[in-house]
Amino acid sequence: MDDPTSTKRASSLTSPELFEDVGKKVDAVQAHAEGGEPQDGAEDDGRVVDEIESLCMNCRENGTTRLLLTRIPFFREIILMSFACPHCGARNSEIQSAGEIQERGSRYTFKLTEAAHLSRQVIKSDTGVAKFVELDVEIPAGRGQLTTVEGLLTTFAEDLEREQPSRNELDPDLHAKLDAIISRSKRMRDGEAFPFSLELDDPAGNSWIEPSMNSKEGKLKRTEYDRTPLQNTALGLSASSNEDEKPGEAREEEPSGSQAQRNLDLENYKSEIVPDEVYSFPATCPGCAKSCSTHMKMVNIPHFKEVLIMSTVCDHCGYRSNEVKTGGAIPSKGRRITLQVRNGEDLSRDILKSETCKLSSPELSLDVSPGTLGGRFTTLEGLLTQVRDDLHGQIFDMDGADGKGSDSTPAQTSARWTAFFAQMDKAIKAEIPFTVILEDPWAASFVQNLLAPEPDPQLTIEDYERTEEENEDLGLNDIKVDGYAEGKETA
């Protein structure tokens, strides 16, 4: 099962009254048409789509823009816009995110291996960049789109073909190269060039690829990242927009915390980090690009190793994040940890899941890809609760009283999700036995052994050889570990 992560809803604009499911609005309109009183979500005249008279940029006459405020299953609120001019016939459609810029950017990687994958829904916001890896061509940020992978390929090929006649006259070599790209993109669209990959990168975090319960091999991966200062500036987020600070005036921050908390001088700091001491150093908030503080503490996990717990808090926008990072040498092998959960005591085990770790449970039909939850140091119950809450907030209408999924979610899919969450609830309450598997190519994950230092019969730990793909994802293929000093002298 591909795993989307939780997203932050806007508090004022994206209210339930404005962004109801299309099905609920249709039901309200039908009730109004039958002579009943207008229900919530229906205007007095029974309209669901708002219409605005607007200028046609083609003929300079007035046309009509139609707006539909709705929700996308597994995602968030959006605005669908469609313009039509009755004078010249010009038409245009666009999608905009109705929510806020997310705290972190998002990057999707989707490996397509069968024809069914072409029908996956794709939201490419106006800040998202799509790339078909095998074509080595990017679709730049611009007009927002609500489409499918097949539709994205079709639009891509049509856009390139439109200017091909003029390119043939001006630059025949470029025309020939693009002709080969167009031909291959059509074969990909027609399902004749599997496998291939789609990457969707959005610094605003408002782009999306539809997940599926049927995927068991991690074909869809979603990772979050901190934006660069340049990306924040492009999105209109800049530390210089702080009205409380005068131009040219440095912002002073007083150290906070107890005497055990130290300011970490990154320039003069040469000694080792002292365990159980809290260090603070300045950082830039990924949410609002203003200055904030990051706190760091080294903790020694018994029978494992030392890890760094890092926490960032922004006083300006309220952004909060925490993650766990492990240090030490790169292990020669990956590690697979299998835990047999039998009772509530097993749920209280400490668990460290690194950001490179894959979490799965065959009995729960759970498969969380690496990078989805980041690094977490919690209990098994806390980890499963977070996975359940994040998924439930994405798939089901948390604002609705009925607690059902979106109207555009197929009934069979909705029933499967309902059964999945019921099984998750039983597992969190220790009502059923199940297995948890942590597979970490970095060997940086840990599950507490309740019988330590004696072996735990419910806990199996095995090392395995990393695959070539895992080494590539970790960047190990580019690391030169032998003779690097000689290469430096030669250079």
Coordinates of C-alpha atoms in Angstrom, one line a residue:
M1 CA 0.0 0.0 0.0
D2 CA 1.4 3.3 -1.0
D3 CA 1.5 5.7 1.9
P4 CA 0.6 9.4 1.7
T5 CA 1.6 11.5 4.7
S6 CA -0.5 14.0 6.6
T7 CA -0.9 17.6 5.4
K8 CA -1.9 20.7 7.1
R9 CA -5.3 22.2 6.4
A10 CA -5.9 25.9 6.0
S11 CA -8.0 27.2 8.9
S12 CA -10.1 29.9 7.3
L13 CA -10.4 29.5 3.6
T14 CA -10.7 25.7 3.5
S15 CA -13.7 25.5 5.8
P16 CA -16.2 22.6 5.4
E17 CA -18.9 25.0 4.3
L18 CA -16.9 26.1 1.3
F19 CA -15.2 22.8 0.3
E20 CA -17.8 20.1 0.4
D21 CA -17.5 16.9 -1.7
V22 CA -19.2 17.2 -5.1
G23 CA -21.6 14.4 -4.2
K24 CA -22.9 16.2 -1.2
K25 CA -23.5 19.4 -3.3
V26 CA -25.3 17.3 -6.0
D27 CA -27.6 15.8 -3.3
A28 CA -28.3 19.3 -2.0
V29 CA -29.2 20.5 -5.5
Q30 CA -31.5 17.6 -6.2
A31 CA -33.3 18.2 -2.9
H32 CA -33.8 21.8 -3.9
A33 CA -35.0 20.8 -7.4
E34 CA -37.6 18.6 -5.8
G35 CA -39.1 21.5 -4.0
G36 CA -37.4 21.1 -0.6
E37 CA -35.5 23.7 1.4
P38 CA -32.0 24.4 0.2
Q39 CA -29.5 22.3 2.1
D40 CA -26.0 23.2 3.2
G41 CA -23.7 23.4 0.1
A42 CA -26.5 24.5 -2.3
E43 CA -27.1 28.1 -3.3
D44 CA -30.6 29.6 -3.3
D45 CA -30.8 29.0 -7.1
G46 CA -29.5 25.5 -6.8
R47 CA -26.1 26.2 -8.4
V48 CA -23.0 24.3 -7.4
V49 CA -20.6 26.0 -9.7
D50 CA -20.0 29.8 -9.3
E51 CA -19.9 31.8 -12.5
I52 CA -18.0 35.0 -13.0
E53 CA -17.9 37.3 -16.1
S54 CA -14.3 37.8 -17.1
L55 CA -12.3 39.2 -20.0
C56 CA -11.2 36.9 -22.8
M57 CA -7.5 37.5 -23.5
N58 CA -8.0 36.3 -27.0
C59 CA -10.7 38.5 -28.4
R60 CA -11.0 41.1 -25.6
E61 CA -14.7 40.3 -25.3
N62 CA -16.4 39.1 -22.1
G63 CA -16.5 35.3 -21.4
T64 CA -17.5 33.2 -18.4
T65 CA -15.3 31.7 -15.7
R66 CA -16.7 28.8 -13.7
L67 CA -15.3 28.0 -10.3
L68 CA -15.8 24.7 -8.4
L69 CA -14.5 24.4 -4.8
T70 CA -14.1 20.7 -3.9
R71 CA -11.9 18.2 -2.2
I72 CA -9.7 15.5 -3.8
P73 CA -9.6 12.1 -2.0
F74 CA -6.3 11.4 -0.3
F75 CA -5.2 15.0 -0.8
R76 CA -6.8 18.4 0.1
E77 CA -9.0 21.2 -1.0
I78 CA -8.6 22.6 -4.5
I79 CA -10.3 25.2 -6.8
L80 CA -11.2 24.0 -10.4
M81 CA -11.5 26.9 -12.9
S82 CA -12.8 26.7 -16.4
F83 CA -13.1 29.7 -18.8
A84 CA -15.1 29.7 -22.1
C85 CA -15.7 32.6 -24.5
P86 CA -18.9 32.4 -26.6
H87 CA -17.4 35.0 -29.1
C88 CA -14.2 33.4 -30.3
G89 CA -14.6 29.9 -28.8
A90 CA -11.5 30.2 -26.6
R91 CA -11.4 27.7 -23.7
N92 CA -9.0 27.1 -20.8
S93 CA -9.0 25.1 -17.6
E94 CA -6.8 25.3 -14.5
I95 CA -6.4 24.1 -11.0
Q96 CA -5.2 26.0 -7.9
S97 CA -4.6 24.8 -4.4
A98 CA -7.0 26.3 -2.0
G99 CA -4.8 25.6 1.0
E100 CA -1.7 27.2 2.2
I101 CA 1.9 26.7 1.3
Q102 CA 3.0 23.6 3.2
E103 CA 5.7 23.6 5.8
R104 CA 8.0 21.5 3.6
G105 CA 8.4 20.7 0.0
S106 CA 7.4 17.3 -1.4
R107 CA 8.8 15.0 -4.0
Y108 CA 7.0 12.0 -5.5
T109 CA 8.6 9.2 -7.4
F110 CA 6.3 6.8 -9.2
K111 CA 7.5 3.8 -11.1
L112 CA 5.0 2.7 -13.7
T113 CA 5.1 -1.0 -14.7
E114 CA 1.6 -1.7 -16.1
A115 CA -1.2 -0.1 -18.0
A116 CA -3.4 0.5 -14.9
H117 CA -0.8 2.9 -13.5
L118 CA -1.4 5.3 -16.4
S119 CA -4.9 6.1 -14.9
R120 CA -3.5 7.3 -11.6
Q121 CA -4.6 10.8 -10.8
V122 CA -2.0 13.6 -10.8
I123 CA -2.2 17.1 -9.4
K124 CA 0.6 19.3 -10.7
S125 CA 0.3 22.7 -9.0
D126 CA 1.5 25.9 -10.5
T127 CA 4.8 25.5 -8.5
G128 CA 5.3 21.8 -9.3
V129 CA 7.9 20.4 -11.8
A130 CA 7.2 17.0 -13.4
K131 CA 9.9 14.9 -15.0
F132 CA 9.8 11.7 -17.0
V133 CA 13.1 10.2 -16.0
E134 CA 13.7 8.1 -19.1
L135 CA 12.9 11.0 -21.4
D136 CA 15.2 13.3 -19.4
V137 CA 12.7 16.1 -20.0
E138 CA 11.0 18.3 -17.4
I139 CA 7.5 19.9 -17.5
P140 CA 8.3 23.2 -15.8
A141 CA 6.2 25.0 -13.2
G142 CA 3.3 27.0 -14.6
R143 CA -0.4 26.2 -15.1
G144 CA -1.8 23.9 -12.5
Q145 CA -3.3 20.6 -13.8
L146 CA -5.7 17.9 -12.5
T147 CA -5.1 15.0 -14.8
T148 CA -3.8 11.4 -15.0
V149 CA -0.3 10.1 -15.9
E150 CA -1.7 9.3 -19.4
G151 CA -3.1 12.9 -19.6
L152 CA 0.2 14.4 -18.6
L153 CA 2.0 12.4 -21.3
T154 CA -0.6 13.4 -23.9
T155 CA -0.5 17.1 -23.0
F156 CA 3.3 16.9 -23.0
A157 CA 3.4 15.4 -26.5
E158 CA 0.8 17.8 -27.9
D159 CA 2.7 20.9 -26.6
L160 CA 5.9 19.7 -28.2
E161 CA 4.2 18.9 -31.5
R162 CA 2.6 22.2 -31.8
E163 CA 5.8 24.0 -32.7
Q164 CA 7.5 21.2 -34.6
P165 CA 6.8 22.6 -38.1
S166 CA 8.6 25.9 -37.3
R167 CA 11.4 24.1 -35.5
N168 CA 12.0 22.0 -38.7
E169 CA 12.6 25.2 -40.6
L170 CA 14.7 27.0 -38.0
D171 CA 16.6 24.1 -36.4
P172 CA 16.4 20.7 -38.1
D173 CA 18.7 19.0 -35.6
L174 CA 16.5 20.1 -32.6
H175 CA 13.4 19.0 -34.6
A176 CA 14.8 15.5 -35.0
K177 CA 15.8 15.2 -31.4
L178 CA 12.4 16.3 -30.2
D179 CA 10.7 14.1 -32.7
A180 CA 12.3 11.1 -31.0
I181 CA 11.2 12.3 -27.6
I182 CA 7.6 12.8 -28.8
S183 CA 7.6 9.3 -30.4
R184 CA 8.8 7.7 -27.2
S185 CA 6.4 9.7 -25.0
K186 CA 3.5 8.4 -27.2
R187 CA 4.7 4.8 -26.8
M188 CA 4.9 5.4 -23.0
R189 CA 1.3 6.8 -23.1
D190 CA 0.1 3.8 -25.1
G191 CA 1.6 1.3 -22.6
E192 CA 4.4 0.1 -25.0
A193 CA 7.4 1.3 -23.1
F194 CA 7.2 -0.1 -19.5
P195 CA 8.8 0.4 -17.1
F196 CA 9.4 4.2 -16.7
S197 CA 9.3 6.7 -13.9
L198 CA 7.6 9.9 -13.1
E199 CA 9.0 12.5 -10.7
L200 CA 6.9 15.3 -9.3
D201 CA 8.8 17.9 -7.3
D202 CA 6.9 20.8 -5.6
P203 CA 8.6 23.2 -3.2
A204 CA 5.1 24.4 -2.0
G205 CA 4.1 20.8 -1.2
N206 CA 0.8 21.1 -3.1
S207 CA 1.4 18.5 -5.9
W208 CA 0.2 14.9 -5.5
I209 CA 0.1 11.5 -7.1
E210 CA -2.8 9.2 -6.2
P211 CA -1.8 6.3 -3.9
S212 CA -3.3 2.8 -4.2
M213 CA -3.9 0.0 -1.7
N214 CA -3.0 -2.5 -4.4
S215 CA 0.7 -1.5 -4.6
K216 CA 2.8 -3.7 -2.4
E217 CA 6.2 -3.0 -3.9
G218 CA 6.7 0.7 -3.0
K219 CA 6.3 1.9 -6.5
L220 CA 5.1 5.3 -5.2
K221 CA 7.5 7.0 -2.9
R222 CA 6.9 10.4 -1.2
T223 CA 9.6 12.3 0.5
E224 CA 9.5 15.7 2.2
Y225 CA 12.4 18.2 2.2
D226 CA 13.3 21.6 3.6
R227 CA 13.2 24.3 1.0
T228 CA 16.3 26.3 0.1
P229 CA 16.3 30.1 0.6
L230 CA 16.0 30.5 -3.2
Q231 CA 12.9 28.3 -3.2
N232 CA 11.4 30.3 -0.3
T233 CA 12.0 33.5 -2.2
A234 CA 10.3 32.1 -5.3
L235 CA 7.3 31.3 -3.3
G236 CA 7.2 34.7 -1.7
L237 CA 8.5 33.5 1.6
S238 CA 11.4 35.6 2.8
A239 CA 12.9 36.4 6.2
S240 CA 13.1 40.1 5.1
S241 CA 9.3 40.2 5.3
N242 CA 9.4 40.3 9.1
E243 CA 7.8 43.6 10.0
D244 CA 9.2 43.5 13.5
E245 CA 12.7 43.8 12.1
K246 CA 14.1 46.9 10.7
P247 CA 16.3 46.8 7.5
G248 CA 20.0 46.3 8.5
E249 CA 19.2 45.5 12.1
A250 CA 20.3 42.1 13.4
R251 CA 17.8 40.1 15.3
E252 CA 19.0 39.2 18.7
E253 CA 17.7 36.1 20.4
E254 CA 18.2 35.3 24.1
P255 CA 19.3 31.8 25.0
S256 CA 16.5 29.8 26.5
G257 CA 16.3 26.7 28.7
S258 CA 18.2 25.5 31.8
Q259 CA 21.9 25.8 32.5
A260 CA 22.4 22.5 30.8
Q261 CA 21.5 24.1 27.5
R262 CA 24.4 25.5 25.6
N263 CA 24.8 27.7 22.5
L264 CA 26.6 25.7 19.9
D265 CA 29.3 27.8 18.2
L266 CA 29.6 26.1 14.8
E267 CA 32.7 28.0 13.8
N268 CA 34.8 27.3 16.9
Y269 CA 33.2 24.1 18.0
K270 CA 35.9 21.3 17.9
S271 CA 35.2 19.1 21.0
E272 CA 32.9 16.1 20.9
I273 CA 29.2 16.4 21.7
V274 CA 28.5 15.6 25.3
P275 CA 25.7 13.0 25.9
D276 CA 22.5 14.2 27.6
E277 CA 23.5 17.9 27.1
V278 CA 21.1 20.1 25.1
Y279 CA 22.6 22.3 22.4
S280 CA 20.9 25.1 20.6
F281 CA 21.9 26.8 17.3
P282 CA 20.3 29.3 15.0
A283 CA 18.4 28.0 11.9
T284 CA 16.0 29.1 9.3
C285 CA 12.3 28.0 9.5
P286 CA 11.3 26.0 6.4
G287 CA 7.7 27.2 6.9
C288 CA 8.1 31.0 6.9
A289 CA 11.9 31.4 6.2
K290 CA 12.4 33.5 9.4
S291 CA 15.0 32.8 12.1
C292 CA 14.3 30.1 14.6
S293 CA 16.2 27.7 16.9
T294 CA 17.1 24.1 16.6
H295 CA 17.8 22.0 19.7
M296 CA 19.9 18.9 19.6
K297 CA 20.6 16.3 22.2
M298 CA 22.7 13.1 22.1
V299 CA 21.0 10.1 23.7
N300 CA 22.5 6.7 24.3
I301 CA 20.1 3.8 23.5
P302 CA 21.0 0.7 25.5
H303 CA 22.2 -2.2 23.4
F304 CA 22.2 -0.1 20.3
K305 CA 24.2 3.1 19.8
E306 CA 24.1 6.9 20.3
V307 CA 21.6 8.9 18.4
L308 CA 20.9 12.6 17.9
I309 CA 17.4 13.9 18.7
M310 CA 16.8 17.2 16.9
S311 CA 13.8 19.6 17.5
T312 CA 13.0 22.8 15.6
V313 CA 10.5 25.3 16.9
C314 CA 9.5 28.6 15.2
D315 CA 8.0 31.4 17.3
H316 CA 6.7 33.2 14.3
C317 CA 4.6 30.7 12.4
G318 CA 4.3 27.9 15.0
Y319 CA 6.2 25.4 12.9
R320 CA 7.4 22.4 14.9
S321 CA 9.4 19.3 13.8
N322 CA 11.4 16.6 15.4
E323 CA 13.6 13.9 14.0
V324 CA 16.1 11.4 15.0
K325 CA 19.5 10.9 13.3
T326 CA 22.0 8.2 13.9
G327 CA 25.8 8.6 13.5
G328 CA 28.8 6.3 13.2
A329 CA 30.4 4.5 10.4
I330 CA 28.4 3.3 7.3
P331 CA 27.6 -0.4 7.9
S332 CA 28.6 -2.9 5.3
K333 CA 25.1 -4.5 5.3
G334 CA 21.5 -3.6 5.8
R335 CA 19.4 -4.9 8.7
R336 CA 16.0 -6.5 8.9
I337 CA 14.2 -6.6 12.2
T338 CA 11.1 -8.7 12.7
L339 CA 8.9 -8.4 15.8
Q340 CA 6.1 -10.8 16.7
V341 CA 3.5 -8.7 18.6
R342 CA 1.4 -10.7 21.0
N343 CA 0.2 -8.4 23.7
G344 CA 0.1 -4.9 25.0
E345 CA 3.5 -5.2 26.5
D346 CA 5.0 -5.5 23.0
L347 CA 3.3 -2.3 22.0
S348 CA 5.2 -0.4 24.7
R349 CA 8.6 -1.4 23.3
D350 CA 10.8 1.5 22.3
I351 CA 11.4 1.7 18.6
L352 CA 13.7 3.8 16.5
K353 CA 12.7 4.1 12.8
S354 CA 15.2 5.9 10.7
E355 CA 14.3 7.9 7.7
T356 CA 15.8 5.2 5.4
C357 CA 13.7 2.4 7.0
K358 CA 10.8 0.7 5.4
L359 CA 8.0 -0.4 7.8
S360 CA 5.6 -3.2 6.9
S361 CA 3.1 -5.6 8.5
P362 CA 1.7 -8.5 6.3
E363 CA -1.3 -9.1 8.7
L364 CA -2.3 -5.4 8.6
S365 CA -1.6 -5.0 4.9
L366 CA 0.7 -2.1 5.9
D367 CA 3.6 -0.9 3.8
V368 CA 5.3 2.4 4.7
S369 CA 8.0 3.5 2.2
P370 CA 11.3 4.9 3.4
G371 CA 11.3 8.6 4.0
T372 CA 7.6 8.8 4.6
L373 CA 7.6 9.5 8.3
G374 CA 11.1 10.7 8.7
G375 CA 13.2 9.6 11.7
R376 CA 11.1 8.6 14.8
F377 CA 12.0 7.5 18.3
T378 CA 8.8 6.4 20.0
T379 CA 7.0 3.3 21.1
L380 CA 5.5 0.8 18.7
E381 CA 2.0 1.9 19.8
G382 CA 2.9 5.6 19.1
L383 CA 4.3 4.7 15.7
L384 CA 1.3 2.7 14.6
T385 CA -1.0 5.5 15.9
Q386 CA 0.8 8.1 13.9
V387 CA 0.5 6.0 10.7
R388 CA -3.2 5.4 11.3
D389 CA -4.0 9.1 12.0
D390 CA -2.0 10.4 9.1
L391 CA -3.7 8.0 6.7
H392 CA -7.1 8.6 8.1
G393 CA -6.8 12.3 7.8
Q394 CA -6.0 12.0 4.2
I395 CA -8.5 9.4 3.1
F396 CA -11.6 10.1 5.1
D397 CA -13.5 13.4 5.5
M398 CA -12.6 14.3 9.1
D399 CA -14.9 17.4 9.0
G400 CA -18.0 15.5 8.0
A401 CA -20.3 14.1 10.6
D402 CA -20.8 10.8 8.7
G403 CA -17.0 10.0 8.8
K404 CA -17.2 8.6 5.3
G405 CA -14.8 9.0 2.5
S406 CA -15.1 11.3 -0.4
D407 CA -18.0 10.8 -2.9
S408 CA -15.5 10.3 -5.7
T409 CA -13.9 7.4 -3.9
P410 CA -15.2 4.1 -5.3
A411 CA -17.4 2.1 -2.9
Q412 CA -15.1 -0.9 -3.0
T413 CA -12.0 1.2 -2.3
S414 CA -13.8 2.9 0.6
A415 CA -14.8 -0.4 2.1
R416 CA -11.3 -1.7 1.9
W417 CA -10.0 1.4 3.7
T418 CA -12.6 1.0 6.3
A419 CA -11.6 -2.6 6.9
F420 CA -7.9 -1.6 7.0
F421 CA -8.5 1.0 9.7
A422 CA -10.6 -1.4 11.7
Q423 CA -7.7 -3.8 11.6
M424 CA -5.3 -1.1 12.6
D425 CA -7.4 -0.1 15.6
K426 CA -7.4 -3.7 16.8
A427 CA -3.7 -3.9 16.5
I428 CA -3.2 -0.7 18.4
K429 CA -5.4 -2.1 21.2
A430 CA -3.4 -5.4 21.2
E431 CA -6.6 -7.3 20.3
I432 CA -4.9 -9.3 17.5
P433 CA -1.4 -10.7 17.0
F434 CA 0.6 -9.3 14.1
T435 CA 4.1 -8.9 12.8
V436 CA 6.1 -5.7 12.3
I437 CA 9.1 -5.7 9.9
L438 CA 11.7 -2.9 9.8
E439 CA 13.9 -3.2 6.8
D440 CA 16.7 -0.6 6.9
P441 CA 19.6 -0.6 4.3
W442 CA 21.4 1.9 6.6
A443 CA 21.0 -0.5 9.6
A444 CA 20.1 2.5 11.8
S445 CA 16.8 1.3 13.2
F446 CA 16.1 -0.4 16.5
V447 CA 13.5 -2.3 18.4
Q448 CA 13.8 -2.7 22.2
N449 CA 14.7 -6.2 23.5
L450 CA 12.7 -6.7 26.7
L451 CA 14.9 -9.6 27.7
A452 CA 18.3 -7.9 27.1
P453 CA 21.0 -9.0 27.2
E454 CA 19.4 -12.4 26.7
P455 CA 17.9 -13.2 23.2
D456 CA 14.2 -12.3 22.7
P457 CA 12.3 -15.2 21.0
Q458 CA 9.8 -12.6 19.6
L459 CA 12.6 -10.5 18.0
T460 CA 14.6 -11.6 15.0
I461 CA 17.5 -9.5 13.7
E462 CA 19.2 -10.4 10.5
D463 CA 21.7 -8.6 8.3
Y464 CA 21.4 -8.7 4.5
E465 CA 23.3 -7.5 1.4
R466 CA 22.1 -4.2 0.1
T467 CA 20.8 -4.2 -3.5
E468 CA 22.4 -2.0 -6.2
E469 CA 19.3 0.2 -6.1
E470 CA 19.5 0.7 -2.3
N471 CA 23.2 1.6 -2.6
E472 CA 22.3 4.1 -5.3
D473 CA 19.5 5.7 -3.2
L474 CA 21.9 6.1 -0.3
G475 CA 24.6 7.6 -2.5
L476 CA 27.1 4.8 -1.7
N477 CA 27.9 4.2 -5.4
D478 CA 29.4 7.7 -5.6
I479 CA 31.6 7.3 -2.5
K480 CA 35.2 6.5 -3.1
V481 CA 36.5 4.6 0.0
D482 CA 39.7 3.2 -1.4
G483 CA 42.6 5.4 -2.6
Y484 CA 40.8 8.7 -2.2
A485 CA 44.0 10.3 -0.9
E486 CA 45.9 9.2 -4.0
G487 CA 43.2 10.8 -6.2
K488 CA 43.5 14.0 -4.3
E489 CA 47.3 14.1 -4.7
T490 CA 47.0 13.4 -8.4
A491 CA 44.5 16.2 -8.8

